[in-house]
mmCIF file of C-alpha atoms in Angstrom:
data_model
loop_
_atom_site.group_PDB
_atom_site.id
_atom_site.type_symbol
_atom_site.label_atom_id
_atom_site.label_comp_id
_atom_site.label_asym_id
_atom_site.label_seq_id
_atom_site.Cartn_x
_atom_site.Cartn_y
_atom_site.Cartn_z
ATOM 1 C CA MET A 1479 -224.350 -139.534 -20.234
ATOM 2 C CA LEU A 1480 -223.637 -138.624 -24.027
ATOM 3 C CA SER A 1481 -220.128 -139.120 -25.223
ATOM 4 C CA LEU A 1482 -218.476 -136.536 -27.505
ATOM 5 C CA PRO A 1483 -216.812 -137.521 -30.732
ATOM 6 C CA LEU A 1484 -213.165 -138.073 -30.436
ATOM 7 C CA GLN A 1485 -212.304 -134.918 -32.123
ATOM 8 C CA LEU A 1486 -214.454 -132.846 -29.663
ATOM 9 C CA GLN A 1487 -213.127 -134.458 -26.552
ATOM 10 C CA PRO A 1488 -211.830 -132.179 -23.836
ATOM 11 C CA LEU A 1489 -208.082 -132.218 -24.099
ATOM 12 C CA SER A 1490 -206.152 -133.340 -20.984
ATOM 13 C CA PRO A 1491 -203.864 -130.839 -19.310
ATOM 14 C CA PRO A 1492 -200.383 -130.975 -20.965
ATOM 15 C CA PHE A 1493 -197.316 -132.620 -19.057
ATOM 16 C CA TYR A 1494 -194.210 -130.706 -18.961
ATOM 17 C CA PRO A 1495 -191.007 -131.730 -17.292
ATOM 18 C CA ALA A 1496 -190.074 -129.893 -14.082
ATOM 19 C CA ASN A 1497 -187.329 -127.607 -15.624
ATOM 20 C CA SER A 1498 -189.032 -126.831 -18.917
ATOM 21 C CA GLN A 1499 -191.537 -124.226 -19.985
ATOM 22 C CA PRO A 1500 -194.251 -124.675 -22.712
ATOM 23 C CA LYS A 1501 -193.506 -123.162 -26.055
ATOM 24 C CA THR A 1502 -195.695 -120.547 -27.390
ATOM 25 C CA LEU A 1503 -196.978 -121.626 -30.680
ATOM 26 C CA LYS A 1504 -197.907 -118.749 -33.072
ATOM 27 C CA PRO A 1505 -200.768 -119.236 -35.462
ATOM 28 C CA VAL A 1506 -199.505 -119.646 -39.183
ATOM 29 C CA PHE A 1507 -201.528 -117.364 -41.625
ATOM 30 C CA PRO A 1508 -200.961 -117.271 -45.471
ATOM 31 C CA LYS A 1509 -198.676 -114.522 -46.400
ATOM 32 C CA ALA A 1510 -200.353 -111.501 -47.566
ATOM 33 C CA CYS A 1511 -199.378 -110.341 -51.026
ATOM 34 C CA LYS A 1512 -199.300 -106.650 -51.697
ATOM 35 C CA SER A 1513 -201.701 -105.374 -54.238
ATOM 36 C CA GLN A 1514 -200.486 -104.497 -57.771
ATOM 37 C CA TYR A 1515 -203.386 -103.843 -60.030
ATOM 38 C CA GLN A 1516 -203.198 -104.428 -63.853
ATOM 39 C CA THR A 1517 -205.519 -104.179 -66.798
ATOM 40 C CA GLU A 1518 -205.842 -106.653 -69.731
ATOM 41 C CA ARG A 1519 -208.526 -106.513 -72.367
ATOM 42 C CA GLY A 1520 -210.535 -103.980 -70.088
ATOM 43 C CA LEU A 1521 -210.537 -106.327 -67.104
ATOM 44 C CA GLN A 1522 -208.775 -105.109 -64.000
ATOM 45 C CA PHE A 1523 -207.006 -107.577 -61.609
ATOM 46 C CA ASP A 1524 -204.622 -107.805 -58.987
ATOM 47 C CA ILE A 1525 -201.277 -109.635 -59.567
ATOM 48 C CA GLY A 1526 -199.876 -109.238 -55.954
ATOM 49 C CA ASP A 1527 -196.677 -111.138 -55.639
ATOM 50 C CA THR A 1528 -197.425 -113.897 -58.143
ATOM 51 C CA PHE A 1529 -195.487 -114.449 -61.418
ATOM 52 C CA PHE A 1530 -196.992 -112.443 -64.151
ATOM 53 C CA ARG A 1531 -195.995 -111.453 -67.627
ATOM 54 C CA HIS A 1532 -197.766 -108.933 -69.885
ATOM 55 C CA GLU A 1533 -196.052 -110.486 -72.945
ATOM 56 C CA SER A 1534 -198.074 -113.581 -72.347
ATOM 57 C CA ALA A 1535 -201.297 -111.825 -73.199
ATOM 58 C CA THR A 1536 -201.343 -113.017 -76.852
ATOM 59 C CA GLY A 1537 -201.399 -116.533 -75.594
ATOM 60 C CA ARG A 1538 -204.266 -115.829 -73.113
ATOM 61 C CA ASP A 1539 -206.046 -114.122 -76.018
ATOM 62 C CA PHE A 1540 -205.726 -117.223 -78.144
ATOM 63 C CA GLY A 1541 -206.784 -119.575 -75.114
ATOM 64 C CA VAL A 1542 -209.952 -117.350 -74.642
ATOM 65 C CA LEU A 1543 -210.835 -117.452 -78.251
ATOM 66 C CA SER A 1544 -210.618 -121.144 -78.498
ATOM 67 C CA ALA A 1545 -212.577 -121.717 -75.438
ATOM 68 C CA ALA A 1546 -215.473 -119.344 -76.598
ATOM 69 C CA LEU A 1547 -215.527 -121.202 -79.928
ATOM 70 C CA TYR A 1548 -215.987 -124.353 -78.003
ATOM 71 C CA LYS A 1549 -218.929 -123.186 -75.849
ATOM 72 C CA GLN A 1550 -220.555 -121.939 -79.085
ATOM 73 C CA SER A 1551 -220.316 -125.275 -80.738
ATOM 74 C CA ASN A 1552 -220.939 -127.402 -77.552
ATOM 75 C CA GLY A 1553 -223.289 -125.197 -75.480
ATOM 76 C CA SER A 1554 -221.240 -125.534 -72.325
ATOM 77 C CA LEU A 1555 -217.704 -124.782 -71.005
ATOM 78 C CA ARG A 1556 -216.017 -126.197 -67.847
ATOM 79 C CA VAL A 1557 -212.504 -125.214 -67.511
ATOM 80 C CA LEU A 1558 -209.660 -126.455 -65.259
ATOM 81 C CA ASP A 1559 -206.994 -123.897 -64.819
ATOM 82 C CA ALA A 1560 -204.259 -126.149 -63.321
ATOM 83 C CA LEU A 1561 -201.652 -123.588 -62.468
ATOM 84 C CA CYS A 1562 -203.526 -120.278 -62.451
ATOM 85 C CA GLY A 1563 -201.082 -117.889 -60.784
ATOM 86 C CA CYS A 1564 -203.078 -114.987 -60.159
ATOM 87 C CA GLY A 1565 -206.132 -116.101 -61.774
ATOM 88 C CA ILE A 1566 -206.245 -113.867 -64.747
ATOM 89 C CA ARG A 1567 -206.765 -116.700 -67.296
ATOM 90 C CA SER A 1568 -209.728 -118.026 -65.042
ATOM 91 C CA LEU A 1569 -211.123 -114.530 -64.950
ATOM 92 C CA ARG A 1570 -210.987 -114.092 -68.836
ATOM 93 C CA TYR A 1571 -212.400 -117.652 -69.300
ATOM 94 C CA LEU A 1572 -215.446 -116.867 -67.003
ATOM 95 C CA VAL A 1573 -216.174 -113.164 -68.566
ATOM 96 C CA GLU A 1574 -214.927 -113.261 -72.071
ATOM 97 C CA ALA A 1575 -215.272 -117.127 -73.002
ATOM 98 C CA LYS A 1576 -218.553 -117.255 -70.791
ATOM 99 C CA ALA A 1577 -217.408 -120.359 -69.099
ATOM 100 C CA ASP A 1578 -220.034 -122.134 -66.932
ATOM 101 C CA PHE A 1579 -217.592 -123.126 -64.359
ATOM 102 C CA VAL A 1580 -213.722 -122.662 -63.778
ATOM 103 C CA LEU A 1581 -211.616 -124.630 -61.196
ATOM 104 C CA ALA A 1582 -208.648 -122.224 -60.525
ATOM 105 C CA ASN A 1583 -205.893 -124.185 -58.941
ATOM 106 C CA ASP A 1584 -202.370 -123.144 -57.777
ATOM 107 C CA ALA A 1585 -200.162 -124.858 -55.238
ATOM 108 C CA ASN A 1586 -199.146 -121.756 -53.583
ATOM 109 C CA GLU A 1587 -201.434 -121.329 -50.680
ATOM 110 C CA ASN A 1588 -200.276 -117.542 -50.537
ATOM 111 C CA TYR A 1589 -202.056 -116.993 -53.685
ATOM 112 C CA ARG A 1590 -205.603 -117.757 -52.596
ATOM 113 C CA GLY A 1591 -206.584 -114.334 -51.580
ATOM 114 C CA ILE A 1592 -205.398 -112.675 -54.780
ATOM 115 C CA ILE A 1593 -207.125 -115.606 -56.705
ATOM 116 C CA SER A 1594 -210.276 -115.232 -54.907
ATOM 117 C CA GLY A 1595 -210.339 -111.549 -55.045
ATOM 118 C CA ASN A 1596 -209.813 -111.373 -58.843
ATOM 119 C CA LEU A 1597 -212.866 -113.810 -59.187
ATOM 120 C CA SER A 1598 -214.984 -112.300 -56.508
ATOM 121 C CA ARG A 1599 -216.956 -110.202 -59.235
ATOM 122 C CA ILE A 1600 -218.340 -113.343 -60.545
ATOM 123 C CA SER A 1601 -220.934 -115.417 -58.955
ATOM 124 C CA GLU A 1602 -219.341 -117.805 -56.726
ATOM 125 C CA GLU A 1603 -221.366 -120.746 -58.150
ATOM 126 C CA ARG A 1604 -219.176 -120.482 -61.276
ATOM 127 C CA TRP A 1605 -215.602 -120.811 -59.812
ATOM 128 C CA VAL A 1606 -213.795 -122.474 -56.930
ATOM 129 C CA VAL A 1607 -210.221 -121.981 -56.118
ATOM 130 C CA MET A 1608 -208.052 -124.828 -54.871
ATOM 131 C CA ASN A 1609 -204.467 -124.773 -53.486
ATOM 132 C CA SER A 1610 -202.909 -128.271 -54.328
ATOM 133 C CA ASP A 1611 -200.411 -130.072 -56.724
ATOM 134 C CA ALA A 1612 -201.652 -129.823 -60.208
ATOM 135 C CA ASN A 1613 -201.207 -133.444 -61.168
ATOM 136 C CA ARG A 1614 -203.066 -134.456 -57.913
ATOM 137 C CA VAL A 1615 -206.113 -132.156 -58.849
ATOM 138 C CA MET A 1616 -206.210 -133.493 -62.473
ATOM 139 C CA THR A 1617 -205.775 -137.125 -61.335
ATOM 140 C CA GLU A 1618 -208.536 -136.701 -58.838
ATOM 141 C CA ARG A 1619 -210.908 -135.397 -61.535
ATOM 142 C CA TYR A 1620 -209.972 -138.429 -63.697
ATOM 143 C CA LEU A 1621 -210.907 -140.992 -60.901
ATOM 144 C CA GLU A 1622 -214.101 -139.121 -59.998
ATOM 145 C CA LYS A 1623 -215.003 -139.097 -63.924
ATOM 146 C CA ASP A 1624 -215.250 -135.314 -63.555
ATOM 147 C CA TYR A 1625 -213.923 -134.481 -66.852
ATOM 148 C CA PHE A 1626 -213.541 -130.762 -68.136
ATOM 149 C CA ASP A 1627 -214.028 -129.124 -71.669
ATOM 150 C CA LEU A 1628 -210.765 -127.437 -71.332
ATOM 151 C CA VAL A 1629 -207.653 -127.868 -69.064
ATOM 152 C CA ASP A 1630 -205.024 -125.218 -69.287
ATOM 153 C CA VAL A 1631 -201.546 -126.148 -68.069
ATOM 154 C CA ASP A 1632 -199.438 -123.043 -68.162
ATOM 155 C CA SER A 1633 -196.385 -124.912 -66.629
ATOM 156 C CA PHE A 1634 -192.690 -123.662 -66.617
ATOM 157 C CA GLY A 1635 -189.640 -125.277 -68.155
ATOM 158 C CA SER A 1636 -190.225 -128.813 -69.630
ATOM 159 C CA ASP A 1637 -191.971 -130.308 -66.829
ATOM 160 C CA SER A 1638 -194.007 -132.878 -68.983
ATOM 161 C CA SER A 1639 -195.207 -134.668 -65.941
ATOM 162 C CA PHE A 1640 -198.579 -132.846 -66.248
ATOM 163 C CA LEU A 1641 -199.229 -134.094 -69.691
ATOM 164 C CA ARG A 1642 -200.781 -137.463 -68.858
ATOM 165 C CA ALA A 1643 -202.837 -136.369 -66.017
ATOM 166 C CA ALA A 1644 -204.273 -133.380 -68.182
ATOM 167 C CA ILE A 1645 -205.068 -135.661 -70.784
ATOM 168 C CA GLY A 1646 -207.049 -137.831 -68.518
ATOM 169 C CA ALA A 1647 -209.029 -134.792 -67.208
ATOM 170 C CA VAL A 1648 -210.132 -133.671 -70.555
ATOM 171 C CA LYS A 1649 -213.546 -134.828 -72.115
ATOM 172 C CA LEU A 1650 -213.264 -136.643 -75.482
ATOM 173 C CA ASP A 1651 -213.138 -133.877 -78.136
ATOM 174 C CA GLY A 1652 -212.239 -131.598 -75.443
ATOM 175 C CA LEU A 1653 -209.310 -129.203 -75.511
ATOM 176 C CA LEU A 1654 -205.980 -129.171 -73.999
ATOM 177 C CA TYR A 1655 -203.909 -126.119 -73.811
ATOM 178 C CA ILE A 1656 -200.160 -126.943 -72.909
ATOM 179 C CA THR A 1657 -197.006 -125.116 -72.562
ATOM 180 C CA SER A 1658 -192.989 -125.428 -72.456
ATOM 181 C CA THR A 1659 -190.506 -122.561 -71.752
ATOM 182 C CA ASP A 1660 -187.528 -124.857 -72.332
ATOM 183 C CA GLY A 1661 -185.419 -123.090 -74.884
ATOM 184 C CA TYR A 1662 -182.419 -125.171 -74.231
ATOM 185 C CA SER A 1663 -183.917 -128.444 -75.145
ATOM 186 C CA SER A 1664 -185.569 -126.972 -78.221
ATOM 187 C CA GLY A 1665 -182.414 -125.564 -79.358
ATOM 188 C CA GLY A 1666 -180.695 -128.935 -79.164
ATOM 189 C CA HIS A 1667 -178.442 -128.174 -76.239
ATOM 190 C CA ARG A 1668 -179.873 -130.838 -73.922
ATOM 191 C CA PRO A 1669 -180.930 -133.970 -75.858
ATOM 192 C CA GLN A 1670 -180.817 -136.185 -73.124
ATOM 193 C CA HIS A 1671 -183.269 -133.831 -71.219
ATOM 194 C CA SER A 1672 -185.529 -133.557 -74.268
ATOM 195 C CA LEU A 1673 -185.547 -137.394 -74.470
ATOM 196 C CA ALA A 1674 -186.560 -137.791 -71.011
ATOM 197 C CA ALA A 1675 -189.166 -135.072 -70.935
ATOM 198 C CA TYR A 1676 -190.832 -135.523 -74.396
ATOM 199 C CA GLY A 1677 -189.302 -138.812 -75.845
ATOM 200 C CA ALA A 1678 -187.404 -136.891 -78.518
ATOM 201 C CA TYR A 1679 -183.727 -136.610 -78.845
ATOM 202 C CA VAL A 1680 -183.236 -133.051 -80.368
ATOM 203 C CA ARG A 1681 -180.015 -131.735 -81.824
ATOM 204 C CA PRO A 1682 -179.102 -128.206 -82.780
ATOM 205 C CA MET A 1683 -181.257 -126.933 -85.781
ATOM 206 C CA PRO A 1684 -181.603 -123.443 -87.327
ATOM 207 C CA TYR A 1685 -185.210 -123.476 -86.823
ATOM 208 C CA SER A 1686 -185.299 -124.277 -83.084
ATOM 209 C CA ASN A 1687 -188.565 -122.330 -82.390
ATOM 210 C CA GLU A 1688 -190.415 -124.680 -84.877
ATOM 211 C CA VAL A 1689 -188.653 -127.695 -83.217
ATOM 212 C CA GLY A 1690 -189.844 -126.553 -79.752
ATOM 213 C CA LEU A 1691 -193.469 -126.754 -80.823
ATOM 214 C CA ARG A 1692 -193.106 -129.838 -82.749
ATOM 215 C CA MET A 1693 -191.229 -131.555 -79.715
ATOM 216 C CA LEU A 1694 -193.993 -130.356 -77.323
ATOM 217 C CA ILE A 1695 -196.969 -131.700 -79.423
ATOM 218 C CA GLY A 1696 -195.111 -134.997 -79.966
ATOM 219 C CA GLY A 1697 -194.496 -135.493 -76.315
ATOM 220 C CA ALA A 1698 -198.275 -134.933 -75.808
ATOM 221 C CA LEU A 1699 -199.121 -137.346 -78.918
ATOM 222 C CA ARG A 1700 -196.873 -139.906 -77.175
ATOM 223 C CA GLU A 1701 -198.643 -139.517 -73.728
ATOM 224 C CA ALA A 1702 -202.154 -139.651 -75.559
ATOM 225 C CA SER A 1703 -201.266 -142.771 -77.273
ATOM 226 C CA VAL A 1704 -200.487 -144.525 -74.125
ATOM 227 C CA LEU A 1705 -204.086 -143.722 -72.907
ATOM 228 C CA GLY A 1706 -205.655 -144.687 -76.210
ATOM 229 C CA TYR A 1707 -206.081 -141.319 -77.750
ATOM 230 C CA HIS A 1708 -204.414 -139.217 -80.071
ATOM 231 C CA VAL A 1709 -204.131 -135.353 -80.560
ATOM 232 C CA VAL A 1710 -204.970 -132.811 -83.235
ATOM 233 C CA PRO A 1711 -203.352 -129.410 -83.000
ATOM 234 C CA LEU A 1712 -205.855 -126.492 -83.525
ATOM 235 C CA PHE A 1713 -202.903 -124.117 -83.337
ATOM 236 C CA SER A 1714 -199.369 -123.650 -81.897
ATOM 237 C CA TYR A 1715 -197.669 -120.525 -80.796
ATOM 238 C CA TYR A 1716 -194.088 -119.342 -80.265
ATOM 239 C CA SER A 1717 -193.215 -116.105 -78.146
ATOM 240 C CA TYR A 1718 -189.597 -114.843 -77.905
ATOM 241 C CA HIS A 1719 -189.976 -113.951 -74.224
ATOM 242 C CA GLY A 1720 -189.168 -117.054 -72.066
ATOM 243 C CA PRO A 1721 -189.151 -118.356 -74.539
ATOM 244 C CA VAL A 1722 -192.854 -119.708 -74.591
ATOM 245 C CA PHE A 1723 -194.095 -122.429 -76.493
ATOM 246 C CA ARG A 1724 -197.853 -123.197 -76.543
ATOM 247 C CA ALA A 1725 -200.206 -125.514 -78.244
ATOM 248 C CA MET A 1726 -203.969 -125.927 -78.195
ATOM 249 C CA LEU A 1727 -204.827 -129.546 -78.738
ATOM 250 C CA GLN A 1728 -208.092 -131.585 -79.385
ATOM 251 C CA ILE A 1729 -208.168 -134.884 -77.685
ATOM 252 C CA LYS A 1730 -209.522 -137.558 -80.000
ATOM 253 C CA ARG A 1731 -210.284 -141.130 -79.224
ATOM 254 C CA GLY A 1732 -208.233 -143.823 -80.727
ATOM 255 C CA ARG A 1733 -204.516 -143.953 -81.124
ATOM 256 C CA LEU A 1734 -202.891 -142.075 -84.263
ATOM 257 C CA PRO A 1735 -204.147 -143.888 -87.323
ATOM 258 C CA ASP A 1736 -200.747 -143.976 -88.944
ATOM 259 C CA SER A 1737 -197.301 -142.521 -88.153
ATOM 260 C CA SER A 1738 -196.995 -139.975 -91.028
ATOM 261 C CA THR A 1739 -197.286 -137.188 -88.741
ATOM 262 C CA TYR A 1740 -195.010 -138.555 -86.029
ATOM 263 C CA ASN A 1741 -191.452 -138.884 -87.618
ATOM 264 C CA PHE A 1742 -187.752 -137.689 -87.557
ATOM 265 C CA ILE A 1743 -186.414 -134.367 -89.207
ATOM 266 C CA SER A 1744 -183.053 -134.224 -90.813
ATOM 267 C CA HIS A 1745 -180.918 -131.201 -91.612
ATOM 268 C CA CYS A 1746 -178.006 -130.983 -93.838
ATOM 269 C CA ILE A 1747 -175.268 -128.608 -92.774
ATOM 270 C CA GLN A 1748 -173.738 -128.851 -96.251
ATOM 271 C CA CYS A 1749 -176.508 -127.461 -98.118
ATOM 272 C CA GLY A 1750 -179.105 -126.319 -95.556
ATOM 273 C CA ASN A 1751 -181.969 -128.584 -96.837
ATOM 274 C CA SER A 1752 -184.376 -130.217 -94.364
ATOM 275 C CA GLN A 1753 -186.558 -133.296 -94.717
ATOM 276 C CA THR A 1754 -189.103 -135.518 -92.875
ATOM 277 C CA VAL A 1755 -187.713 -138.996 -92.253
ATOM 278 C CA ALA A 1756 -190.100 -141.916 -91.627
ATOM 279 C CA TRP A 1757 -189.364 -144.550 -89.095
ATOM 280 C CA ASP A 1758 -188.491 -147.268 -91.834
ATOM 281 C CA GLN A 1759 -186.121 -144.772 -93.499
ATOM 282 C CA LEU A 1760 -183.777 -144.221 -90.570
ATOM 283 C CA GLY A 1761 -181.072 -146.322 -92.012
ATOM 284 C CA GLN A 1762 -181.429 -144.731 -95.479
ATOM 285 C CA ILE A 1763 -181.311 -140.822 -94.762
ATOM 286 C CA ARG A 1764 -179.758 -139.257 -97.420
ATOM 287 C CA CYS A 1765 -179.613 -135.452 -98.459
ATOM 288 C CA PRO A 1766 -180.448 -134.636 -102.259
ATOM 289 C CA CYS A 1767 -177.218 -132.664 -102.305
ATOM 290 C CA ILE A 1768 -175.054 -135.739 -101.800
ATOM 291 C CA THR A 1769 -174.755 -137.395 -105.216
ATOM 292 C CA ASN A 1770 -171.574 -139.633 -105.125
ATOM 293 C CA ALA A 1771 -169.841 -139.620 -101.898
ATOM 294 C CA CYS A 1772 -171.390 -138.966 -98.627
ATOM 295 C CA VAL A 1773 -170.143 -135.995 -96.722
ATOM 296 C CA PRO A 1774 -169.016 -137.055 -93.256
ATOM 297 C CA ASN A 1775 -171.182 -135.738 -90.506
ATOM 298 C CA SER A 1776 -173.300 -133.519 -92.796
ATOM 299 C CA LEU A 1777 -176.770 -134.739 -91.538
ATOM 300 C CA ILE A 1778 -178.131 -133.779 -88.344
ATOM 301 C CA VAL A 1779 -181.259 -135.912 -87.152
ATOM 302 C CA SER A 1780 -183.769 -135.119 -84.462
ATOM 303 C CA GLY A 1781 -186.883 -137.010 -83.196
ATOM 304 C CA PRO A 1782 -189.290 -138.272 -83.137
ATOM 305 C CA LEU A 1783 -191.355 -135.073 -83.453
ATOM 306 C CA TRP A 1784 -194.790 -133.890 -84.716
ATOM 307 C CA THR A 1785 -194.251 -133.517 -88.200
ATOM 308 C CA GLY A 1786 -197.795 -132.593 -89.236
ATOM 309 C CA PRO A 1787 -199.644 -129.339 -89.671
ATOM 310 C CA LEU A 1788 -198.861 -126.895 -86.767
ATOM 311 C CA HIS A 1789 -202.220 -125.271 -87.068
ATOM 312 C CA GLN A 1790 -205.809 -125.904 -88.219
ATOM 313 C CA ALA A 1791 -206.671 -123.241 -90.738
ATOM 314 C CA SER A 1792 -210.311 -123.570 -90.210
ATOM 315 C CA HIS A 1793 -210.228 -123.072 -86.546
ATOM 316 C CA LEU A 1794 -207.818 -120.015 -86.929
ATOM 317 C CA ALA A 1795 -210.391 -118.615 -89.467
ATOM 318 C CA ARG A 1796 -213.153 -118.795 -86.730
ATOM 319 C CA MET A 1797 -210.737 -117.390 -84.148
ATOM 320 C CA LEU A 1798 -210.007 -114.260 -86.269
ATOM 321 C CA ASN A 1799 -213.695 -113.865 -86.921
ATOM 322 C CA LEU A 1800 -214.512 -114.044 -83.327
ATOM 323 C CA ALA A 1801 -211.782 -111.447 -82.548
ATOM 324 C CA GLU A 1802 -213.258 -108.941 -84.917
ATOM 325 C CA GLN A 1803 -216.562 -109.368 -83.242
ATOM 326 C CA LEU A 1804 -215.261 -108.755 -79.919
ATOM 327 C CA GLY A 1805 -213.537 -105.579 -81.129
ATOM 328 C CA TRP A 1806 -209.965 -106.958 -80.604
ATOM 329 C CA ILE A 1807 -208.940 -106.115 -84.285
ATOM 330 C CA SER A 1808 -210.391 -102.670 -84.663
ATOM 331 C CA ASP A 1809 -209.600 -101.241 -81.163
ATOM 332 C CA GLY A 1810 -206.108 -100.185 -82.404
ATOM 333 C CA ASN A 1811 -204.216 -102.681 -80.383
ATOM 334 C CA GLY A 1812 -205.241 -105.754 -82.349
ATOM 335 C CA ARG A 1813 -203.258 -105.211 -85.480
ATOM 336 C CA ASN A 1814 -200.446 -107.500 -84.438
ATOM 337 C CA LEU A 1815 -203.026 -110.181 -83.317
ATOM 338 C CA GLU A 1816 -204.670 -110.228 -86.884
ATOM 339 C CA LYS A 1817 -201.438 -110.361 -88.496
ATOM 340 C CA LEU A 1818 -200.184 -113.215 -86.300
ATOM 341 C CA ILE A 1819 -203.403 -115.167 -86.940
ATOM 342 C CA ARG A 1820 -203.341 -114.535 -90.862
ATOM 343 C CA LEU A 1821 -199.818 -115.744 -90.707
ATOM 344 C CA MET A 1822 -200.582 -118.884 -89.019
ATOM 345 C CA VAL A 1823 -203.253 -119.483 -91.598
ATOM 346 C CA ASP A 1824 -200.567 -119.422 -94.116
ATOM 347 C CA GLU A 1825 -198.386 -121.798 -92.131
ATOM 348 C CA SER A 1826 -201.168 -124.378 -91.755
ATOM 349 C CA ASP A 1827 -201.037 -125.539 -95.557
ATOM 350 C CA PRO A 1828 -200.380 -129.419 -95.038
ATOM 351 C CA LYS A 1829 -198.199 -129.375 -98.004
ATOM 352 C CA LEU A 1830 -195.500 -127.086 -96.406
ATOM 353 C CA PRO A 1831 -192.429 -129.087 -95.613
ATOM 354 C CA VAL A 1832 -190.874 -128.888 -92.131
ATOM 355 C CA GLY A 1833 -188.290 -126.193 -91.333
ATOM 356 C CA TYR A 1834 -187.243 -123.171 -92.985
ATOM 357 C CA ILE A 1835 -183.949 -121.638 -94.184
ATOM 358 C CA LYS A 1836 -183.026 -117.975 -93.624
ATOM 359 C CA ILE A 1837 -182.632 -115.763 -96.534
ATOM 360 C CA ASP A 1838 -179.474 -114.190 -95.032
ATOM 361 C CA GLU A 1839 -178.110 -117.750 -95.159
ATOM 362 C CA VAL A 1840 -178.970 -118.486 -98.644
ATOM 363 C CA ALA A 1841 -177.464 -115.038 -99.851
ATOM 364 C CA SER A 1842 -174.315 -115.813 -97.879
ATOM 365 C CA ARG A 1843 -173.975 -119.247 -99.463
ATOM 366 C CA ALA A 1844 -174.757 -117.684 -102.901
ATOM 367 C CA LYS A 1845 -172.308 -114.852 -102.366
ATOM 368 C CA LEU A 1846 -174.961 -112.112 -103.061
ATOM 369 C CA ASN A 1847 -176.846 -109.386 -101.512
ATOM 370 C CA SER A 1848 -180.242 -110.596 -100.290
ATOM 371 C CA PRO A 1849 -183.296 -108.930 -101.436
ATOM 372 C CA SER A 1850 -186.061 -107.810 -99.209
ATOM 373 C CA ILE A 1851 -188.535 -110.397 -97.723
ATOM 374 C CA GLY A 1852 -191.477 -108.139 -99.712
ATOM 375 C CA ALA A 1853 -189.638 -108.616 -102.873
ATOM 376 C CA ILE A 1854 -189.203 -112.436 -102.509
ATOM 377 C CA MET A 1855 -193.005 -112.640 -101.471
ATOM 378 C CA ASN A 1856 -193.947 -110.641 -104.304
ATOM 379 C CA THR A 1857 -192.176 -112.698 -106.735
ATOM 380 C CA LEU A 1858 -193.621 -115.950 -105.284
ATOM 381 C CA HIS A 1859 -197.076 -114.523 -105.610
ATOM 382 C CA GLU A 1860 -196.909 -113.146 -108.841
ATOM 383 C CA PRO A 1861 -199.635 -114.665 -110.957
ATOM 384 C CA GLY A 1862 -199.261 -116.537 -114.144
ATOM 385 C CA ARG A 1863 -195.527 -117.261 -113.569
ATOM 386 C CA ILE A 1864 -195.619 -120.609 -111.440
ATOM 387 C CA TYR A 1865 -192.984 -123.353 -111.963
ATOM 388 C CA PHE A 1866 -193.717 -126.607 -110.263
ATOM 389 C CA CYS A 1867 -190.754 -128.517 -109.292
ATOM 390 C CA GLY A 1868 -191.184 -132.205 -108.527
ATOM 391 C CA LYS A 1869 -188.437 -132.446 -105.961
ATOM 392 C CA PRO A 1870 -187.670 -129.010 -104.945
ATOM 393 C CA HIS A 1871 -184.292 -128.363 -103.332
ATOM 394 C CA LEU A 1872 -185.335 -125.377 -101.015
ATOM 395 C CA LEU A 1873 -181.721 -123.653 -101.110
ATOM 396 C CA ALA A 1874 -181.537 -123.846 -104.839
ATOM 397 C CA LEU A 1875 -184.942 -122.372 -105.310
ATOM 398 C CA VAL A 1876 -184.465 -119.538 -103.159
ATOM 399 C CA MET A 1877 -181.022 -118.895 -104.523
ATOM 400 C CA GLN A 1878 -182.837 -118.613 -108.052
ATOM 401 C CA ILE A 1879 -185.100 -116.156 -106.380
ATOM 402 C CA ILE A 1880 -182.123 -114.022 -105.302
ATOM 403 C CA ASP A 1881 -180.537 -114.531 -108.609
ATOM 404 C CA TYR A 1882 -183.709 -113.320 -110.306
ATOM 405 C CA HIS A 1883 -183.586 -110.016 -108.455
ATOM 406 C CA HIS A 1884 -180.186 -109.508 -109.422
ATOM 407 C CA HIS A 1885 -180.171 -110.680 -113.218
ATOM 408 C CA GLU A 1886 -183.936 -110.487 -113.884
ATOM 409 C CA SER A 1887 -183.892 -113.822 -115.357
ATOM 410 C CA PHE A 1888 -186.159 -115.805 -113.114
ATOM 411 C CA VAL A 1889 -189.545 -117.562 -113.404
ATOM 412 C CA THR A 1890 -191.462 -117.548 -110.200
ATOM 413 C CA LEU A 1891 -191.257 -120.797 -108.154
ATOM 414 C CA CYS A 1892 -194.027 -122.507 -106.220
ATOM 415 C CA LEU A 1893 -192.403 -124.539 -103.464
ATOM 416 C CA LEU A 1894 -194.450 -127.782 -102.874
ATOM 417 C CA ASN A 1895 -193.647 -130.995 -101.199
ATOM 418 C CA PRO A 1896 -192.774 -133.692 -103.697
#
């Protein structure tokens, strides 16, 4: 007589005490989400009860453009969308970036129907939906040596616990798209928290948006170094809603060659000047405005942070060209995207110092009315009237610009790092 496997053996009758009744067990099914259809870049999708923000569309545009460029350069594209929500990013990677395969994961099992429904228009051979912890999924890919060309981690808050697992799941020279929505830490209001999450003690500085990006990239660099890699930022992007800090990083073999792009930043509350401080200069930090006596508590120091370029100009130029080819610029809705990318190209100059100073603050210190941004930019870009300053003091230089517009006695300045 054949014996059945253990899991197929007939169950013996249950035993119940004399005065008890068996409980009726109701089957548990995933909660059904109500349909709420949205459209993005011509693609219709259902968000159901998932967390979704229209304002994040620009960040998704940037991710798709970088993914498509990777596919063009390498011939194939496999994407791991670790926290996919309703699956709109996965859908856009499949349709617009022409990804060969997408693993769409979200820990919430109630979202499976929404995600699968949104991806159902694509051949099932090109995608799979999982409902598991993101770290577990990425770690399993690493252990199985199943590496991806792009890992997108759209996390919430400052949950940096995903970084190491995500880096391990990316191919060498592949892309890692990371996120932070922790405006409190970037603003310097929770230095102990930023230290625990990103290894950076961040204090309040007037350019907290930039600090948030440098904190995020620096945290990824630290985790990559542990694994024997380093990262190269292709672009970084801040959006006011949330706020949201996103960075697209390329994973490279070998630790960072030197520490010139992973340092500290100091800001002087006395004059408004900011500067990069190397590790071996920590005991010698001094602001140029301090001549004879040190002004007590005038310097604020944060770090270590990424102090290199926030963007790669060549990559952004290719993104803009592709956006034009896709019709994202000429469709009447892409003007802001074009303007933003061109601004990021200007910001990618490696000669630019960290931080910035607001014109209103400069005018307030100078006790003058501030000119328009356009007037200042026109003065700076006026051909044939360039003055190079070996050790520029940002506040003094911009104050001269303001003075020029009031007294017409100024020579255009070119702000360069010493």
